[in-house]
Amino acid sequence: MKNLRVIVVKSAWICSLVLSVFSTAWSHERQLPPVPEGASPGLQKAISAAGAPSTRRRQVSAPTTEDEWRAAAAIMASAPGPSLSDISGQLNVTIAAQVIAGVDVYWINPMGTPKTKGLLMYLHDGAYVFGGGVKSVPEAARISAIAKIPSIAIDYRRPPDDPYPAALDDVEAVYRSLLKTHSPENIGIGGTSAGGGLSLASVHRFNDVGLPAPGALYLGTPWADLTKTGDTFYTLAGVDRILGSYEGLLENAAHLYAAGADLKNPLLSPVYGEFSGFPPAYLVTGTRDLFLSDTARVHRKLRAAGVEAELNVYEGLSHAEYLFIEGSLEHAAIYQELSIFLNRHLGSP
Amino acid sequence: MKNLRVIVVKSAWICSLVLSVFSTAWSHERQLPPVPEGASPGLQKAISAAGAPSTRRRQVSAPTTEDEWRAAAAIMASAPGPSLSDISGQLNVTIAAQVIAGVDVYWINPMGTPKTKGLLMYLHDGAYVFGGGVKSVPEAARISAIAKIPSIAIDYRRPPDDPYPAALDDVEAVYRSLLKTHSPENIGIGGTSAGGGLSLASVHRFNDVGLPAPGALYLGTPWADLTKTGDTFYTLAGVDRILGSYEGLLENAAHLYAAGADLKNPLLSPVYGEFSGFPPAYLVTGTRDLFLSDTARVHRKLRAAGVEAELNVYEGLSHAEYLFIEGSLEHAAIYQELSIFLNRHLGSP
């Protein structure tokens, strides 16, 4: 796994550098908390290596115009990352680019006999703007490899060319197609960050259009509220080493994606929707995660609606940082427990 | 319920004022986060009413000498609070002061037919120093009333006269006595803050001395680590409106209770113990809780040991604040879900 890990770490470093440059400001001048002793050695090392955020970065503006967004997306797309054959070789999965109902997807199959009839519709991260193409695949492939179930990583359309509701339309189209050959209780849906938020919004959409709910939800620190409402946008500003602050990239991406729609529409900020009838959910966040509040608020809404939901909060973890700390105990625990969860809920072979 | 609520709110206000006076310092000068929109109206109102912490309070020292601790404990003990007959009348429970195996307890019985064979050994909050006598009772009575199971609220010995391990000895003595008439799987153990930490330490102790594990754990924002290790002691210093900071009351109480023993001994800081064989646990914390990290770290240790454990994080909630916001949605949800949890795990009638 070493080569892939080096590529992922390099890619993460460059992506977080790019994200940092686009974040305008930490809302408080903060003394950074010490490296958390209760985190694993792997996470501690990653946090130590990151150092303090540079003040210079805070003065650079996040993209605002469509051209600036296109330029930023091009930088992110050209950041080094594993190729499909890297991923395939290292994780022992097959990956096929396909088109389902007019939507670009990657169909990922683990080697050997599947453990269940289940499969995962995977929605990638990237603030709704970044992360398509080959970058749709790595986390989906990781889950397929560990859970031994196929994933369909959806390369959903993104702004500025295709803002809301294009991404939702794509997910709905793929889901309708999968339902011709699969039972909804065998289909999971999930992803990290925007992928988690889009998964929640998709279940609201399925409900709106009369489609059955899927069988399980993976909500990795979901972007469940596009507005600056969550408590931890305030309490952890300047502490989350991946995102830094709401102001800047996140705020601008929210408006770019919404394209004039009300940010509190449940199809954009799914925490404001109704959760009765939602499938069992596995949620992950961390004590330094700007989206800790959003994750916890969704967990509470699910539990209040009587939905089975497992909330997991990792010591010292910033937003979506588990994607980047391969080899750490946190990374291993998150995907191991997610695999058990998906296999428990998506049916037996 | 109105009278009791008024008394509880007054009592909470005075206790938090006293606690604030004893907290020496917030470690950062912080701009307080706004009232969280995602909290319930009841919690929002409580936060608004609290206002910003006064800088004057930061300069007052926490107790250090035994005499200062005795004076502080006397102030806390004389703070107004509901009497046994207030509690009994309002919650429709009977309360009997008893001595079990030489230990003072309050045996609380709900009216009517019990829902299960279960009962709860309840351990009160108060940083190991405060909160005995009648103040052992209110949360236990609340749980008995809602869950329809008896509680034994243990008025365990406290420092400065009786530091560690006196409290543990008391819990063990009561548990040994209860085991003569009850199956361990019908006995729950739990409490808030120091009561949650002491519950965890008690299960470690039971394991050490060869007693069977109880049937369920209630861990309300448990003080699971007496050292300043948890990430949120840093990230939420000055944000938690109940505790303020580790420095001051908490740090001094930790040393008073340990009385020279290693603070990282699992019987003092139970997060450092082994969790295999622990009973199912229900955990509660909030996004402004200094003990969010300790709660999350315990949850992770339990899950890693294969123990069923439900973590709940409430938006905007400071340490143990649910005790004081009767009538709020948070208060209702916490005790309703705890009741379901206890009844599920402590056996059928």
JSON list of C-alpha atoms in Angstrom, two decimals, chain A residues 28 30-31 33-34 36-38 229-231 234-236 239 264 287-288 292-293 296-297 299-300 303 310-316 337, chain B residues 28 30-31 33-34 36-38 229-231 234-236 239 264 287-288 292-293 296-297 299-300 303 310-316 337:
[
{"chain": "A", "resi": 28, "resn": "HIS", "atom": "CA", "xyz": [-10.73, 34.77, 15.48]},
{"chain": "A", "resi": 30, "resn": "ARG", "atom": "CA", "xyz": [-6.53, 31.92, 17.82]},
{"chain": "A", "resi": 31, "resn": "GLN", "atom": "CA", "xyz": [-3.73, 30.20, 19.59]},
{"chain": "A", "resi": 33, "resn": "PRO", "atom": "CA", "xyz": [-4.49, 23.95, 20.53]},
{"chain": "A", "resi": 34, "resn": "PRO", "atom": "CA", "xyz": [-1.62, 21.53, 21.19]},
{"chain": "A", "resi": 36, "resn": "PRO", "atom": "CA", "xyz": [-3.97, 16.05, 20.99]},
{"chain": "A", "resi": 37, "resn": "GLU", "atom": "CA", "xyz": [-2.42, 13.30, 23.12]},
{"chain": "A", "resi": 38, "resn": "GLY", "atom": "CA", "xyz": [-5.61, 11.29, 22.80]},
{"chain": "A", "resi": 229, "resn": "THR", "atom": "CA", "xyz": [-25.49, 28.23, 11.46]},
{"chain": "A", "resi": 230, "resn": "GLY", "atom": "CA", "xyz": [-23.65, 25.33, 13.11]},
{"chain": "A", "resi": 231, "resn": "ASP", "atom": "CA", "xyz": [-22.09, 26.22, 16.47]},
{"chain": "A", "resi": 234, "resn": "TYR", "atom": "CA", "xyz": [-17.76, 29.68, 15.41]},
{"chain": "A", "resi": 235, "resn": "THR", "atom": "CA", "xyz": [-16.14, 27.62, 18.17]},
{"chain": "A", "resi": 236, "resn": "LEU", "atom": "CA", "xyz": [-13.66, 25.84, 15.89]},
{"chain": "A", "resi": 239, "resn": "VAL", "atom": "CA", "xyz": [-8.80, 25.26, 14.62]},
{"chain": "A", "resi": 264, "resn": "LYS", "atom": "CA", "xyz": [-32.07, 26.63, 3.66]},
{"chain": "A", "resi": 287, "resn": "THR", "atom": "CA", "xyz": [-13.39, 17.41, 17.74]},
{"chain": "A", "resi": 288, "resn": "ARG", "atom": "CA", "xyz": [-11.69, 19.92, 15.35]},
{"chain": "A", "resi": 292, "resn": "LEU", "atom": "CA", "xyz": [-19.05, 18.72, 13.92]},
{"chain": "A", "resi": 293, "resn": "SER", "atom": "CA", "xyz": [-22.25, 20.67, 14.60]},
{"chain": "A", "resi": 296, "resn": "ALA", "atom": "CA", "xyz": [-24.36, 16.15, 15.34]},
{"chain": "A", "resi": 297, "resn": "ARG", "atom": "CA", "xyz": [-27.49, 18.09, 14.29]},
{"chain": "A", "resi": 299, "resn": "HIS", "atom": "CA", "xyz": [-27.67, 12.71, 14.06]},
{"chain": "A", "resi": 300, "resn": "ARG", "atom": "CA", "xyz": [-30.16, 14.28, 16.47]},
{"chain": "A", "resi": 303, "resn": "ARG", "atom": "CA", "xyz": [-32.68, 9.86, 16.25]},
{"chain": "A", "resi": 310, "resn": "GLU", "atom": "CA", "xyz": [-24.41, 5.81, 14.91]},
{"chain": "A", "resi": 311, "resn": "LEU", "atom": "CA", "xyz": [-22.47, 8.98, 15.67]},
{"chain": "A", "resi": 312, "resn": "ASN", "atom": "CA", "xyz": [-18.69, 8.75, 15.98]},
{"chain": "A", "resi": 313, "resn": "VAL", "atom": "CA", "xyz": [-16.50, 11.68, 17.06]},
{"chain": "A", "resi": 314, "resn": "TYR", "atom": "CA", "xyz": [-12.74, 11.29, 16.74]},
{"chain": "A", "resi": 315, "resn": "GLU", "atom": "CA", "xyz": [-10.35, 13.12, 19.03]},
{"chain": "A", "resi": 316, "resn": "GLY", "atom": "CA", "xyz": [-8.37, 15.89, 17.30]},
{"chain": "A", "resi": 337, "resn": "GLU", "atom": "CA", "xyz": [-16.77, 0.07, 11.29]},
{"chain": "B", "resi": 28, "resn": "HIS", "atom": "CA", "xyz": [-7.75, 32.29, 25.80]},
{"chain": "B", "resi": 30, "resn": "ARG", "atom": "CA", "xyz": [-12.27, 34.59, 23.41]},
{"chain": "B", "resi": 31, "resn": "GLN", "atom": "CA", "xyz": [-15.09, 36.22, 21.61]},
{"chain": "B", "resi": 33, "resn": "PRO", "atom": "CA", "xyz": [-19.88, 32.39, 19.88]},
{"chain": "B", "resi": 34, "resn": "PRO", "atom": "CA", "xyz": [-23.41, 33.60, 19.12]},
{"chain": "B", "resi": 36, "resn": "PRO", "atom": "CA", "xyz": [-26.73, 28.70, 18.44]},
{"chain": "B", "resi": 37, "resn": "GLU", "atom": "CA", "xyz": [-29.72, 28.79, 16.10]},
{"chain": "B", "resi": 38, "resn": "GLY", "atom": "CA", "xyz": [-29.69, 25.01, 15.94]},
{"chain": "B", "resi": 229, "resn": "THR", "atom": "CA", "xyz": [-5.53, 15.95, 27.94]},
{"chain": "B", "resi": 230, "resn": "GLY", "atom": "CA", "xyz": [-8.82, 16.16, 26.05]},
{"chain": "B", "resi": 231, "resn": "ASP", "atom": "CA", "xyz": [-8.69, 18.36, 22.96]},
{"chain": "B", "resi": 234, "resn": "TYR", "atom": "CA", "xyz": [-8.23, 23.70, 24.75]},
{"chain": "B", "resi": 235, "resn": "THR", "atom": "CA", "xyz": [-10.62, 24.31, 21.88]},
{"chain": "B", "resi": 236, "resn": "LEU", "atom": "CA", "xyz": [-13.63, 25.15, 24.08]},
{"chain": "B", "resi": 239, "resn": "VAL", "atom": "CA", "xyz": [-16.85, 28.75, 25.59]},
{"chain": "B", "resi": 264, "resn": "LYS", "atom": "CA", "xyz": [-3.82, 8.59, 34.98]},
{"chain": "B", "resi": 287, "resn": "THR", "atom": "CA", "xyz": [-20.70, 21.12, 21.19]},
{"chain": "B", "resi": 288, "resn": "ARG", "atom": "CA", "xyz": [-19.68, 23.57, 23.98]},
{"chain": "B", "resi": 292, "resn": "LEU", "atom": "CA", "xyz": [-16.80, 16.59, 24.75]},
{"chain": "B", "resi": 293, "resn": "SER", "atom": "CA", "xyz": [-13.40, 15.04, 24.10]},
{"chain": "B", "resi": 296, "resn": "ALA", "atom": "CA", "xyz": [-15.97, 10.96, 22.64]},
{"chain": "B", "resi": 297, "resn": "ARG", "atom": "CA", "xyz": [-12.73, 9.24, 23.71]},
{"chain": "B", "resi": 299, "resn": "HIS", "atom": "CA", "xyz": [-17.14, 6.19, 23.24]},
{"chain": "B", "resi": 300, "resn": "ARG", "atom": "CA", "xyz": [-14.33, 5.26, 20.87]},
{"chain": "B", "resi": 303, "resn": "ARG", "atom": "CA", "xyz": [-16.66, 0.77, 20.34]},
{"chain": "B", "resi": 310, "resn": "GLU", "atom": "CA", "xyz": [-24.63, 5.36, 21.72]},
{"chain": "B", "resi": 311, "resn": "LEU", "atom": "CA", "xyz": [-22.97, 8.77, 21.51]},
{"chain": "B", "resi": 312, "resn": "ASN", "atom": "CA", "xyz": [-25.20, 11.86, 21.45]},
{"chain": "B", "resi": 313, "resn": "VAL", "atom": "CA", "xyz": [-23.85, 15.37, 20.91]},
{"chain": "B", "resi": 314, "resn": "TYR", "atom": "CA", "xyz": [-26.26, 18.27, 21.45]},
{"chain": "B", "resi": 315, "resn": "GLU", "atom": "CA", "xyz": [-25.86, 21.56, 19.58]},
{"chain": "B", "resi": 316, "resn": "GLY", "atom": "CA", "xyz": [-24.73, 24.45, 21.79]},
{"chain": "B", "resi": 337, "resn": "GLU", "atom": "CA", "xyz": [-33.83, 8.23, 25.10]}
]
